[in-house]
């Protein structure tokens, strides 16, 4: 019998995917069976909250073939069985589980926030350090966040407590100011002139961490057009005020006005944080197909449609004809 606990360490099991893969559920246990070696052997995999294991059964005698799990067992036949057996286990783990190296509630909230807002997943770059990972800006491959597990002593604290932390970019000219705040530390293993570290143990409010993440994201893209953080947001809002009545623009169009069409995703994120719907008419911004926003910040598609029609813009099936209404600057 092969204990799978080690392979499943720091991984989250997706039980829906287990079912789709072919596992059969018996109460709280999931069991998968498949034959290999011309149906001479059967692999059985058992996964539950209590235990996870697999075994290889010789169907000629219905007994477990234990040689495959004895490292000193050699020979071509045993080697082939061991390889095929291992491939099945690895395939299940790859397709039915995901990395879950970070356990704290705030770490999980941050991971979900970044996934929903920026569409970015953690990248585990270091095989020997599977509890460290990064977020990369897809527009230019620059890192804007690093998630780490370390001892508090690494942050200069008199404690060996293990904590999860996030490294984030920050404005160089303001770094001393932010580091004067409680529970904000110089960037661990990063350039301390432009990175900060925050513990994800609720010593700092989650909303504030979200704001620091947004700031770091904008800083990671700002160098392409001399924009970052609040400056980028204000440029987007100011642009909205120049759109004539009865006209619309696209996210890409707004991004191009900033000097970098690759900022389209960032533009969408900024519009979702519009501080003043009357001053900054974000309802005039559509996607490249002229479609209304799925989650319009001030009330959904219905409200966006009302505002556009009030401007004299015809909306059909939640879509605007860009050939008629797109603003040509």
PDB file of C-alpha atoms in Angstrom:
ATOM      1  CA  UNK A   1       0.000   0.000   0.000  1.00  0.00           C
ATOM      2  CA  UNK A   2       1.278   3.448  -0.933  1.00  0.00           C
ATOM      3  CA  UNK A   3       0.590   6.342   1.448  1.00  0.00           C
ATOM      4  CA  UNK A   4      -0.370   9.445  -0.579  1.00  0.00           C
ATOM      5  CA  UNK A   5      -0.277  11.944   2.286  1.00  0.00           C
ATOM      6  CA  UNK A   6       3.151  13.199   1.240  1.00  0.00           C
ATOM      7  CA  UNK A   7       2.067  13.830  -2.354  1.00  0.00           C
ATOM      8  CA  UNK A   8      -1.069  15.615  -1.158  1.00  0.00           C
ATOM      9  CA  UNK A   9       0.768  17.841   1.312  1.00  0.00           C
ATOM     10  CA  UNK A  10       0.054  21.525   0.630  1.00  0.00           C
ATOM     11  CA  UNK A  11      -2.524  20.598  -1.986  1.00  0.00           C
ATOM     12  CA  UNK A  12      -6.279  21.179  -1.984  1.00  0.00           C
ATOM     13  CA  UNK A  13      -8.433  18.313  -3.212  1.00  0.00           C
ATOM     14  CA  UNK A  14     -11.220  19.202  -5.641  1.00  0.00           C
ATOM     15  CA  UNK A  15     -13.883  16.576  -4.990  1.00  0.00           C
ATOM     16  CA  UNK A  16     -15.947  17.596  -8.003  1.00  0.00           C
ATOM     17  CA  UNK A  17     -12.950  16.933 -10.218  1.00  0.00           C
ATOM     18  CA  UNK A  18     -12.416  13.572  -8.504  1.00  0.00           C
ATOM     19  CA  UNK A  19     -15.959  12.603  -9.496  1.00  0.00           C
ATOM     20  CA  UNK A  20     -15.425  13.750 -13.084  1.00  0.00           C
ATOM     21  CA  UNK A  21     -12.148  11.830 -13.211  1.00  0.00           C
ATOM     22  CA  UNK A  22     -13.998   8.622 -12.389  1.00  0.00           C
ATOM     23  CA  UNK A  23     -13.869   8.313  -8.607  1.00  0.00           C
ATOM     24  CA  UNK A  24     -16.882   6.673  -6.971  1.00  0.00           C
ATOM     25  CA  UNK A  25     -18.118   8.175  -3.722  1.00  0.00           C
ATOM     26  CA  UNK A  26     -18.951   5.971  -0.738  1.00  0.00           C
ATOM     27  CA  UNK A  27     -20.087   8.204   2.140  1.00  0.00           C
ATOM     28  CA  UNK A  28     -17.063  10.500   2.676  1.00  0.00           C
ATOM     29  CA  UNK A  29     -14.584   8.331   0.763  1.00  0.00           C
ATOM     30  CA  UNK A  30     -13.701   8.558  -2.936  1.00  0.00           C
ATOM     31  CA  UNK A  31     -12.447   5.403  -4.680  1.00  0.00           C
ATOM     32  CA  UNK A  32     -10.934   5.075  -8.146  1.00  0.00           C
ATOM     33  CA  UNK A  33     -10.004   1.852  -9.935  1.00  0.00           C
ATOM     34  CA  UNK A  34      -8.300   1.418 -13.300  1.00  0.00           C
ATOM     35  CA  UNK A  35      -6.516  -1.473 -15.002  1.00  0.00           C
ATOM     36  CA  UNK A  36      -3.004  -1.392 -16.467  1.00  0.00           C
ATOM     37  CA  UNK A  37      -0.578  -3.806 -18.153  1.00  0.00           C
ATOM     38  CA  UNK A  38      -3.187  -5.330 -20.502  1.00  0.00           C
ATOM     39  CA  UNK A  39      -5.704  -5.646 -17.663  1.00  0.00           C
ATOM     40  CA  UNK A  40      -3.386  -7.845 -15.610  1.00  0.00           C
ATOM     41  CA  UNK A  41      -3.151  -5.337 -12.739  1.00  0.00           C
ATOM     42  CA  UNK A  42      -5.553  -2.901 -11.146  1.00  0.00           C
ATOM     43  CA  UNK A  43      -4.726   0.372  -9.419  1.00  0.00           C
ATOM     44  CA  UNK A  44      -7.008   1.392  -6.565  1.00  0.00           C
ATOM     45  CA  UNK A  45      -6.833   4.922  -5.173  1.00  0.00           C
ATOM     46  CA  UNK A  46      -8.667   5.870  -1.971  1.00  0.00           C
ATOM     47  CA  UNK A  47      -9.023   9.491  -0.842  1.00  0.00           C
ATOM     48  CA  UNK A  48     -10.867  10.730   2.250  1.00  0.00           C
ATOM     49  CA  UNK A  49     -10.472  13.232   5.074  1.00  0.00           C
ATOM     50  CA  UNK A  50      -9.004  10.490   7.254  1.00  0.00           C
ATOM     51  CA  UNK A  51      -6.529   8.836   4.920  1.00  0.00           C
ATOM     52  CA  UNK A  52      -5.328   8.747   1.340  1.00  0.00           C
ATOM     53  CA  UNK A  53      -3.596   5.751  -0.170  1.00  0.00           C
ATOM     54  CA  UNK A  54      -3.270   3.603  -3.272  1.00  0.00           C
ATOM     55  CA  UNK A  55      -2.421   0.004  -4.024  1.00  0.00           C
ATOM     56  CA  UNK A  56      -1.632  -2.153  -7.009  1.00  0.00           C
ATOM     57  CA  UNK A  57      -3.506  -5.474  -7.216  1.00  0.00           C
ATOM     58  CA  UNK A  58      -2.406  -8.492  -9.257  1.00  0.00           C
ATOM     59  CA  UNK A  59      -5.681  -9.647 -10.817  1.00  0.00           C
ATOM     60  CA  UNK A  60      -4.361 -13.170 -11.386  1.00  0.00           C
ATOM     61  CA  UNK A  61      -4.531 -13.871  -7.654  1.00  0.00           C
ATOM     62  CA  UNK A  62      -6.424 -10.782  -6.328  1.00  0.00           C
ATOM     63  CA  UNK A  63      -3.497  -9.941  -4.042  1.00  0.00           C
ATOM     64  CA  UNK A  64      -1.624  -6.693  -3.651  1.00  0.00           C
ATOM     65  CA  UNK A  65       1.568  -6.531  -5.702  1.00  0.00           C
ATOM     66  CA  UNK A  66       3.827  -5.092  -3.002  1.00  0.00           C
ATOM     67  CA  UNK A  67       7.083  -5.346  -4.960  1.00  0.00           C
ATOM     68  CA  UNK A  68       6.201  -2.162  -6.827  1.00  0.00           C
ATOM     69  CA  UNK A  69       6.573  -0.168  -3.579  1.00  0.00           C
ATOM     70  CA  UNK A  70       9.826  -1.784  -2.459  1.00  0.00           C
ATOM     71  CA  UNK A  71      12.688   0.409  -3.631  1.00  0.00           C
ATOM     72  CA  UNK A  72      15.170  -2.443  -3.708  1.00  0.00           C
ATOM     73  CA  UNK A  73      12.978  -4.418  -6.121  1.00  0.00           C
ATOM     74  CA  UNK A  74      14.545  -4.253  -9.575  1.00  0.00           C
ATOM     75  CA  UNK A  75      13.949  -5.693 -13.004  1.00  0.00           C
ATOM     76  CA  UNK A  76      12.398  -4.453 -16.216  1.00  0.00           C
ATOM     77  CA  UNK A  77       8.903  -5.724 -15.459  1.00  0.00           C
ATOM     78  CA  UNK A  78       8.735  -4.190 -11.986  1.00  0.00           C
ATOM     79  CA  UNK A  79      10.201  -0.970 -13.364  1.00  0.00           C
ATOM     80  CA  UNK A  80       7.525  -0.723 -16.048  1.00  0.00           C
ATOM     81  CA  UNK A  81       4.772  -1.368 -13.526  1.00  0.00           C
ATOM     82  CA  UNK A  82       6.193   1.196 -11.124  1.00  0.00           C
ATOM     83  CA  UNK A  83       6.380   3.806 -13.912  1.00  0.00           C
ATOM     84  CA  UNK A  84       2.817   3.219 -15.137  1.00  0.00           C
ATOM     85  CA  UNK A  85       1.469   3.123 -11.597  1.00  0.00           C
ATOM     86  CA  UNK A  86       3.234   6.397 -10.734  1.00  0.00           C
ATOM     87  CA  UNK A  87       1.965   8.088 -13.905  1.00  0.00           C
ATOM     88  CA  UNK A  88      -1.637   7.378 -12.908  1.00  0.00           C
ATOM     89  CA  UNK A  89      -1.141   8.785  -9.399  1.00  0.00           C
ATOM     90  CA  UNK A  90       0.615  11.890 -10.725  1.00  0.00           C
ATOM     91  CA  UNK A  91      -2.137  12.466 -13.293  1.00  0.00           C
ATOM     92  CA  UNK A  92      -4.818  12.349 -10.587  1.00  0.00           C
ATOM     93  CA  UNK A  93      -2.924  14.821  -8.415  1.00  0.00           C
ATOM     94  CA  UNK A  94      -2.325  17.185 -11.321  1.00  0.00           C
ATOM     95  CA  UNK A  95      -5.923  17.154 -12.554  1.00  0.00           C
ATOM     96  CA  UNK A  96      -7.868  16.875  -9.277  1.00  0.00           C
ATOM     97  CA  UNK A  97      -5.868  18.971  -6.816  1.00  0.00           C
ATOM     98  CA  UNK A  98      -4.330  22.423  -6.626  1.00  0.00           C
ATOM     99  CA  UNK A  99      -1.507  24.006  -4.659  1.00  0.00           C
ATOM    100  CA  UNK A 100      -2.522  25.209  -1.203  1.00  0.00           C
ATOM    101  CA  UNK A 101       0.711  26.108   0.500  1.00  0.00           C
ATOM    102  CA  UNK A 102      -0.802  29.036   2.380  1.00  0.00           C
ATOM    103  CA  UNK A 103      -3.155  28.389   5.270  1.00  0.00           C
ATOM    104  CA  UNK A 104      -3.981  31.697   6.952  1.00  0.00           C
ATOM    105  CA  UNK A 105      -7.429  33.175   6.412  1.00  0.00           C
ATOM    106  CA  UNK A 106      -5.975  36.463   5.205  1.00  0.00           C
ATOM    107  CA  UNK A 107      -3.644  34.726   2.728  1.00  0.00           C
ATOM    108  CA  UNK A 108      -6.622  32.912   1.224  1.00  0.00           C
ATOM    109  CA  UNK A 109      -8.558  36.179   1.001  1.00  0.00           C
ATOM    110  CA  UNK A 110      -5.651  37.854  -0.791  1.00  0.00           C
ATOM    111  CA  UNK A 111      -5.247  34.946  -3.238  1.00  0.00           C
ATOM    112  CA  UNK A 112      -8.953  35.076  -4.075  1.00  0.00           C
ATOM    113  CA  UNK A 113      -8.943  38.875  -4.401  1.00  0.00           C
ATOM    114  CA  UNK A 114      -6.086  38.860  -6.918  1.00  0.00           C
ATOM    115  CA  UNK A 115      -7.615  36.001  -8.888  1.00  0.00           C
ATOM    116  CA  UNK A 116     -10.979  37.763  -9.174  1.00  0.00           C
ATOM    117  CA  UNK A 117      -9.660  41.252  -9.851  1.00  0.00           C
ATOM    118  CA  UNK A 118      -6.603  40.630 -12.025  1.00  0.00           C
ATOM    119  CA  UNK A 119      -7.124  37.051 -13.171  1.00  0.00           C
ATOM    120  CA  UNK A 120      -3.670  36.086 -11.891  1.00  0.00           C
ATOM    121  CA  UNK A 121      -2.762  32.786 -10.231  1.00  0.00           C
ATOM    122  CA  UNK A 122       0.154  32.157  -7.909  1.00  0.00           C
ATOM    123  CA  UNK A 123       3.286  30.835  -9.598  1.00  0.00           C
ATOM    124  CA  UNK A 124       5.441  28.419  -7.604  1.00  0.00           C
ATOM    125  CA  UNK A 125       8.902  29.007  -9.033  1.00  0.00           C
ATOM    126  CA  UNK A 126      11.077  27.202  -6.505  1.00  0.00           C
ATOM    127  CA  UNK A 127      10.743  23.428  -6.228  1.00  0.00           C
ATOM    128  CA  UNK A 128      12.616  23.293  -2.928  1.00  0.00           C
ATOM    129  CA  UNK A 129      10.514  26.116  -1.459  1.00  0.00           C
ATOM    130  CA  UNK A 130       6.925  25.110  -2.206  1.00  0.00           C
ATOM    131  CA  UNK A 131       5.559  27.545   0.377  1.00  0.00           C
ATOM    132  CA  UNK A 132       6.854  30.568  -1.555  1.00  0.00           C
ATOM    133  CA  UNK A 133       5.179  31.917  -4.709  1.00  0.00           C
ATOM    134  CA  UNK A 134       4.757  35.056  -6.809  1.00  0.00           C
ATOM    135  CA  UNK A 135       2.179  36.982  -8.812  1.00  0.00           C
ATOM    136  CA  UNK A 136       3.306  38.221 -12.202  1.00  0.00           C
ATOM    137  CA  UNK A 137       1.777  41.020 -14.276  1.00  0.00           C
ATOM    138  CA  UNK A 138       0.814  39.358 -17.573  1.00  0.00           C
ATOM    139  CA  UNK A 139       1.395  42.582 -19.514  1.00  0.00           C
ATOM    140  CA  UNK A 140       5.131  42.727 -18.881  1.00  0.00           C
ATOM    141  CA  UNK A 141       6.008  39.694 -16.703  1.00  0.00           C
ATOM    142  CA  UNK A 142       6.974  41.926 -13.768  1.00  0.00           C
ATOM    143  CA  UNK A 143       6.284  40.661 -10.267  1.00  0.00           C
ATOM    144  CA  UNK A 144       3.897  42.720  -8.174  1.00  0.00           C
ATOM    145  CA  UNK A 145       3.448  40.365  -5.241  1.00  0.00           C
ATOM    146  CA  UNK A 146       5.385  37.640  -3.437  1.00  0.00           C
ATOM    147  CA  UNK A 147       3.746  35.302  -0.912  1.00  0.00           C
ATOM    148  CA  UNK A 148       6.144  33.781   1.607  1.00  0.00           C
ATOM    149  CA  UNK A 149       6.201  31.639   4.730  1.00  0.00           C
ATOM    150  CA  UNK A 150       8.926  32.601   7.191  1.00  0.00           C
ATOM    151  CA  UNK A 151       9.917  33.160  10.795  1.00  0.00           C
ATOM    152  CA  UNK A 152       9.059  36.530  12.336  1.00  0.00           C
ATOM    153  CA  UNK A 153      12.735  36.824  13.250  1.00  0.00           C
ATOM    154  CA  UNK A 154      13.433  37.356   9.529  1.00  0.00           C
ATOM    155  CA  UNK A 155      11.462  40.599   9.821  1.00  0.00           C
ATOM    156  CA  UNK A 156      13.567  41.805  12.727  1.00  0.00           C
ATOM    157  CA  UNK A 157      11.100  40.692  15.401  1.00  0.00           C
ATOM    158  CA  UNK A 158      12.114  38.832  18.550  1.00  0.00           C
ATOM    159  CA  UNK A 159      10.045  35.778  17.692  1.00  0.00           C
ATOM    160  CA  UNK A 160      10.475  32.481  15.878  1.00  0.00           C
ATOM    161  CA  UNK A 161       6.762  32.218  15.106  1.00  0.00           C
ATOM    162  CA  UNK A 162       6.118  31.082  11.532  1.00  0.00           C
ATOM    163  CA  UNK A 163       3.909  33.523   9.597  1.00  0.00           C
ATOM    164  CA  UNK A 164       2.746  34.114   6.045  1.00  0.00           C
ATOM    165  CA  UNK A 165       3.660  37.473   4.522  1.00  0.00           C
ATOM    166  CA  UNK A 166       3.234  39.354   1.272  1.00  0.00           C
ATOM    167  CA  UNK A 167       5.897  41.456  -0.439  1.00  0.00           C
ATOM    168  CA  UNK A 168       4.552  44.406  -2.454  1.00  0.00           C
ATOM    169  CA  UNK A 169       5.965  47.234  -4.534  1.00  0.00           C
ATOM    170  CA  UNK A 170       5.729  50.739  -3.087  1.00  0.00           C
ATOM    171  CA  UNK A 171       6.665  54.251  -4.215  1.00  0.00           C
ATOM    172  CA  UNK A 172      10.336  54.913  -3.498  1.00  0.00           C
ATOM    173  CA  UNK A 173       9.678  58.513  -2.486  1.00  0.00           C
ATOM    174  CA  UNK A 174       7.123  57.394   0.124  1.00  0.00           C
ATOM    175  CA  UNK A 175       8.832  54.268   1.441  1.00  0.00           C
ATOM    176  CA  UNK A 176      10.049  55.813   4.690  1.00  0.00           C
ATOM    177  CA  UNK A 177       6.589  57.151   5.421  1.00  0.00           C
ATOM    178  CA  UNK A 178       4.846  53.778   5.032  1.00  0.00           C
ATOM    179  CA  UNK A 179       7.558  51.973   7.001  1.00  0.00           C
ATOM    180  CA  UNK A 180       6.838  54.235   9.960  1.00  0.00           C
ATOM    181  CA  UNK A 181       3.413  52.617  10.255  1.00  0.00           C
ATOM    182  CA  UNK A 182       2.946  49.662  12.636  1.00  0.00           C
ATOM    183  CA  UNK A 183       3.329  46.191  11.131  1.00  0.00           C
ATOM    184  CA  UNK A 184       4.805  47.396   7.817  1.00  0.00           C
ATOM    185  CA  UNK A 185       8.317  46.038   7.212  1.00  0.00           C
ATOM    186  CA  UNK A 186      11.077  46.565   4.629  1.00  0.00           C
ATOM    187  CA  UNK A 187      10.703  44.197   1.686  1.00  0.00           C
ATOM    188  CA  UNK A 188      11.998  40.762   2.670  1.00  0.00           C
ATOM    189  CA  UNK A 189      14.478  39.416   0.083  1.00  0.00           C
ATOM    190  CA  UNK A 190      13.488  42.297  -2.220  1.00  0.00           C
ATOM    191  CA  UNK A 191      14.809  45.797  -2.917  1.00  0.00           C
ATOM    192  CA  UNK A 192      14.090  47.583   0.356  1.00  0.00           C
ATOM    193  CA  UNK A 193      13.999  50.933  -1.423  1.00  0.00           C
ATOM    194  CA  UNK A 194      10.887  49.978  -3.388  1.00  0.00           C
ATOM    195  CA  UNK A 195       9.269  46.962  -1.686  1.00  0.00           C
ATOM    196  CA  UNK A 196       7.458  46.450   1.604  1.00  0.00           C
ATOM    197  CA  UNK A 197       6.408  43.352   3.553  1.00  0.00           C
ATOM    198  CA  UNK A 198       3.105  42.880   5.372  1.00  0.00           C
ATOM    199  CA  UNK A 199       2.192  39.984   7.661  1.00  0.00           C
ATOM    200  CA  UNK A 200      -1.016  38.185   6.721  1.00  0.00           C
ATOM    201  CA  UNK A 201      -2.113  37.545  10.287  1.00  0.00           C
ATOM    202  CA  UNK A 202      -4.801  40.254  10.580  1.00  0.00           C
ATOM    203  CA  UNK A 203      -2.478  42.731  12.278  1.00  0.00           C
ATOM    204  CA  UNK A 204      -3.395  44.952   9.299  1.00  0.00           C
ATOM    205  CA  UNK A 205      -6.926  45.152   7.909  1.00  0.00           C
ATOM    206  CA  UNK A 206      -7.650  43.177   4.762  1.00  0.00           C
ATOM    207  CA  UNK A 207      -9.093  46.180   2.904  1.00  0.00           C
ATOM    208  CA  UNK A 208      -5.879  48.113   3.471  1.00  0.00           C
ATOM    209  CA  UNK A 209      -3.881  45.179   2.122  1.00  0.00           C
ATOM    210  CA  UNK A 210      -6.131  45.116  -0.951  1.00  0.00           C
ATOM    211  CA  UNK A 211      -5.314  48.790  -1.532  1.00  0.00           C
ATOM    212  CA  UNK A 212      -1.592  48.078  -1.172  1.00  0.00           C
ATOM    213  CA  UNK A 213      -1.940  45.233  -3.703  1.00  0.00           C
ATOM    214  CA  UNK A 214      -3.686  47.540  -6.189  1.00  0.00           C
ATOM    215  CA  UNK A 215      -0.944  50.108  -5.726  1.00  0.00           C
ATOM    216  CA  UNK A 216       1.731  47.478  -6.311  1.00  0.00           C
ATOM    217  CA  UNK A 217      -0.025  46.228  -9.439  1.00  0.00           C
ATOM    218  CA  UNK A 218      -0.198  49.715 -10.940  1.00  0.00           C
ATOM    219  CA  UNK A 219       3.437  50.349 -10.075  1.00  0.00           C
ATOM    220  CA  UNK A 220       4.401  47.172 -11.934  1.00  0.00           C
ATOM    221  CA  UNK A 221       2.920  48.541 -15.167  1.00  0.00           C
ATOM    222  CA  UNK A 222       3.407  52.271 -14.697  1.00  0.00           C
ATOM    223  CA  UNK A 223       6.954  52.486 -16.017  1.00  0.00           C
ATOM    224  CA  UNK A 224       5.827  51.901 -19.590  1.00  0.00           C
ATOM    225  CA  UNK A 225       4.039  55.227 -19.777  1.00  0.00           C
ATOM    226  CA  UNK A 226       5.222  57.093 -16.720  1.00  0.00           C
ATOM    227  CA  UNK A 227       2.120  56.299 -14.707  1.00  0.00           C
ATOM    228  CA  UNK A 228       1.582  54.591 -11.376  1.00  0.00           C
ATOM    229  CA  UNK A 229      -0.929  54.233  -8.559  1.00  0.00           C
ATOM    230  CA  UNK A 230      -3.260  57.188  -7.977  1.00  0.00           C
ATOM    231  CA  UNK A 231      -1.786  59.088 -10.937  1.00  0.00           C
ATOM    232  CA  UNK A 232      -2.918  56.333 -13.301  1.00  0.00           C
ATOM    233  CA  UNK A 233      -6.418  56.246 -11.814  1.00  0.00           C
ATOM    234  CA  UNK A 234      -6.841  60.003 -12.044  1.00  0.00           C
ATOM    235  CA  UNK A 235      -5.733  60.031 -15.675  1.00  0.00           C
ATOM    236  CA  UNK A 236      -8.446  57.470 -16.455  1.00  0.00           C
ATOM    237  CA  UNK A 237     -11.126  59.456 -14.597  1.00  0.00           C
ATOM    238  CA  UNK A 238     -10.087  62.706 -16.269  1.00  0.00           C
ATOM    239  CA  UNK A 239     -10.314  61.066 -19.685  1.00  0.00           C
ATOM    240  CA  UNK A 240     -13.936  60.083 -19.029  1.00  0.00           C
ATOM    241  CA  UNK A 241     -14.906  63.725 -18.646  1.00  0.00           C
ATOM    242  CA  UNK A 242     -13.762  64.461 -22.210  1.00  0.00           C
ATOM    243  CA  UNK A 243     -16.086  61.944 -23.916  1.00  0.00           C
ATOM    244  CA  UNK A 244     -18.873  63.872 -25.726  1.00  0.00           C
ATOM    245  CA  UNK A 245     -22.520  63.220 -24.968  1.00  0.00           C
ATOM    246  CA  UNK A 246     -23.942  60.513 -27.204  1.00  0.00           C
ATOM    247  CA  UNK A 247     -20.577  58.818 -27.680  1.00  0.00           C
ATOM    248  CA  UNK A 248     -18.866  55.781 -26.126  1.00  0.00           C
ATOM    249  CA  UNK A 249     -15.314  54.434 -25.971  1.00  0.00           C
ATOM    250  CA  UNK A 250     -13.700  51.046 -25.307  1.00  0.00           C
ATOM    251  CA  UNK A 251     -11.356  49.955 -22.512  1.00  0.00           C
ATOM    252  CA  UNK A 252      -8.576  49.598 -25.079  1.00  0.00           C
ATOM    253  CA  UNK A 253      -9.282  53.112 -26.347  1.00  0.00           C
ATOM    254  CA  UNK A 254      -8.900  54.554 -22.844  1.00  0.00           C
ATOM    255  CA  UNK A 255      -5.678  52.588 -22.385  1.00  0.00           C
ATOM    256  CA  UNK A 256      -4.289  53.905 -25.675  1.00  0.00           C
ATOM    257  CA  UNK A 257      -5.004  57.454 -24.516  1.00  0.00           C
ATOM    258  CA  UNK A 258      -2.671  56.725 -21.593  1.00  0.00           C
ATOM    259  CA  UNK A 259       0.064  55.627 -23.969  1.00  0.00           C
ATOM    260  CA  UNK A 260      -0.182  51.847 -23.540  1.00  0.00           C
ATOM    261  CA  UNK A 261      -3.003  49.707 -24.946  1.00  0.00           C
ATOM    262  CA  UNK A 262      -1.844  46.924 -22.628  1.00  0.00           C
ATOM    263  CA  UNK A 263      -3.416  48.812 -19.731  1.00  0.00           C
ATOM    264  CA  UNK A 264      -6.962  47.831 -20.783  1.00  0.00           C
ATOM    265  CA  UNK A 265      -7.391  45.408 -17.863  1.00  0.00           C
ATOM    266  CA  UNK A 266      -6.083  48.009 -15.427  1.00  0.00           C
ATOM    267  CA  UNK A 267      -8.575  50.533 -16.851  1.00  0.00           C
ATOM    268  CA  UNK A 268     -11.419  48.125 -16.112  1.00  0.00           C
ATOM    269  CA  UNK A 269     -10.216  47.679 -12.537  1.00  0.00           C
ATOM    270  CA  UNK A 270      -9.991  51.441 -12.050  1.00  0.00           C
ATOM    271  CA  UNK A 271     -13.514  52.001 -13.384  1.00  0.00           C
ATOM    272  CA  UNK A 272     -14.871  49.508 -10.875  1.00  0.00           C
ATOM    273  CA  UNK A 273     -13.578  51.825  -8.132  1.00  0.00           C
ATOM    274  CA  UNK A 274     -15.086  55.009  -9.611  1.00  0.00           C
ATOM    275  CA  UNK A 275     -15.469  57.411  -6.656  1.00  0.00           C
ATOM    276  CA  UNK A 276     -18.095  59.678  -8.289  1.00  0.00           C
ATOM    277  CA  UNK A 277     -20.561  58.477 -10.948  1.00  0.00           C
ATOM    278  CA  UNK A 278     -21.769  62.014 -11.691  1.00  0.00           C
ATOM    279  CA  UNK A 279     -18.317  63.467 -12.201  1.00  0.00           C
ATOM    280  CA  UNK A 280     -16.775  60.492 -14.010  1.00  0.00           C
ATOM    281  CA  UNK A 281     -19.199  58.845 -16.509  1.00  0.00           C
ATOM    282  CA  UNK A 282     -17.789  55.318 -16.593  1.00  0.00           C
ATOM    283  CA  UNK A 283     -21.021  54.055 -18.165  1.00  0.00           C
ATOM    284  CA  UNK A 284     -19.640  55.315 -21.496  1.00  0.00           C
ATOM    285  CA  UNK A 285     -16.885  52.672 -21.533  1.00  0.00           C
ATOM    286  CA  UNK A 286     -17.632  49.322 -23.230  1.00  0.00           C
ATOM    287  CA  UNK A 287     -15.650  46.304 -24.312  1.00  0.00           C
ATOM    288  CA  UNK A 288     -14.269  45.888 -27.839  1.00  0.00           C
ATOM    289  CA  UNK A 289     -17.569  44.337 -29.000  1.00  0.00           C
ATOM    290  CA  UNK A 290     -19.647  47.232 -27.689  1.00  0.00           C
ATOM    291  CA  UNK A 291     -21.103  45.096 -24.901  1.00  0.00           C
ATOM    292  CA  UNK A 292     -22.225  46.491 -21.560  1.00  0.00           C
ATOM    293  CA  UNK A 293     -20.311  45.585 -18.409  1.00  0.00           C
ATOM    294  CA  UNK A 294     -21.277  42.360 -16.648  1.00  0.00           C
ATOM    295  CA  UNK A 295     -20.939  44.095 -13.292  1.00  0.00           C
ATOM    296  CA  UNK A 296     -21.404  47.807 -13.922  1.00  0.00           C
ATOM    297  CA  UNK A 297     -20.188  49.506 -10.783  1.00  0.00           C
ATOM    298  CA  UNK A 298     -23.299  51.620 -10.181  1.00  0.00           C
ATOM    299  CA  UNK A 299     -26.016  49.000 -10.518  1.00  0.00           C
ATOM    300  CA  UNK A 300     -25.451  46.486 -13.312  1.00  0.00           C
ATOM    301  CA  UNK A 301     -26.313  46.360 -17.010  1.00  0.00           C
ATOM    302  CA  UNK A 302     -29.809  47.770 -16.460  1.00  0.00           C
ATOM    303  CA  UNK A 303     -28.527  51.022 -14.978  1.00  0.00           C
ATOM    304  CA  UNK A 304     -25.750  51.340 -17.564  1.00  0.00           C
ATOM    305  CA  UNK A 305     -28.317  50.858 -20.328  1.00  0.00           C
ATOM    306  CA  UNK A 306     -30.564  53.567 -18.855  1.00  0.00           C
ATOM    307  CA  UNK A 307     -27.694  56.044 -18.699  1.00  0.00           C
ATOM    308  CA  UNK A 308     -26.628  55.342 -22.284  1.00  0.00           C
ATOM    309  CA  UNK A 309     -30.182  55.634 -23.636  1.00  0.00           C
ATOM    310  CA  UNK A 310     -30.611  58.915 -21.757  1.00  0.00           C
ATOM    311  CA  UNK A 311     -27.620  60.140 -23.814  1.00  0.00           C
ATOM    312  CA  UNK A 312     -29.412  59.128 -27.009  1.00  0.00           C
ATOM    313  CA  UNK A 313     -27.416  55.933 -27.526  1.00  0.00           C
ATOM    314  CA  UNK A 314     -29.408  52.950 -28.778  1.00  0.00           C
ATOM    315  CA  UNK A 315     -28.809  49.721 -26.860  1.00  0.00           C
ATOM    316  CA  UNK A 316     -29.926  46.410 -28.379  1.00  0.00           C
ATOM    317  CA  UNK A 317     -29.479  43.153 -26.430  1.00  0.00           C
ATOM    318  CA  UNK A 318     -27.103  44.942 -24.041  1.00  0.00           C
ATOM    319  CA  UNK A 319     -24.885  45.982 -26.931  1.00  0.00           C
ATOM    320  CA  UNK A 320     -24.053  49.286 -28.643  1.00  0.00           C
ATOM    321  CA  UNK A 321     -23.185  49.626 -32.337  1.00  0.00           C
ATOM    322  CA  UNK A 322     -19.662  51.015 -32.165  1.00  0.00           C
ATOM    323  CA  UNK A 323     -19.699  51.964 -35.829  1.00  0.00           C
ATOM    324  CA  UNK A 324     -22.393  54.527 -34.967  1.00  0.00           C
ATOM    325  CA  UNK A 325     -21.562  55.667 -31.457  1.00  0.00           C
ATOM    326  CA  UNK A 326     -17.821  55.192 -30.834  1.00  0.00           C
ATOM    327  CA  UNK A 327     -16.015  58.471 -30.269  1.00  0.00           C
ATOM    328  CA  UNK A 328     -13.340  59.068 -32.869  1.00  0.00           C
ATOM    329  CA  UNK A 329     -10.932  61.430 -31.157  1.00  0.00           C
TER     330      UNK A 329
END
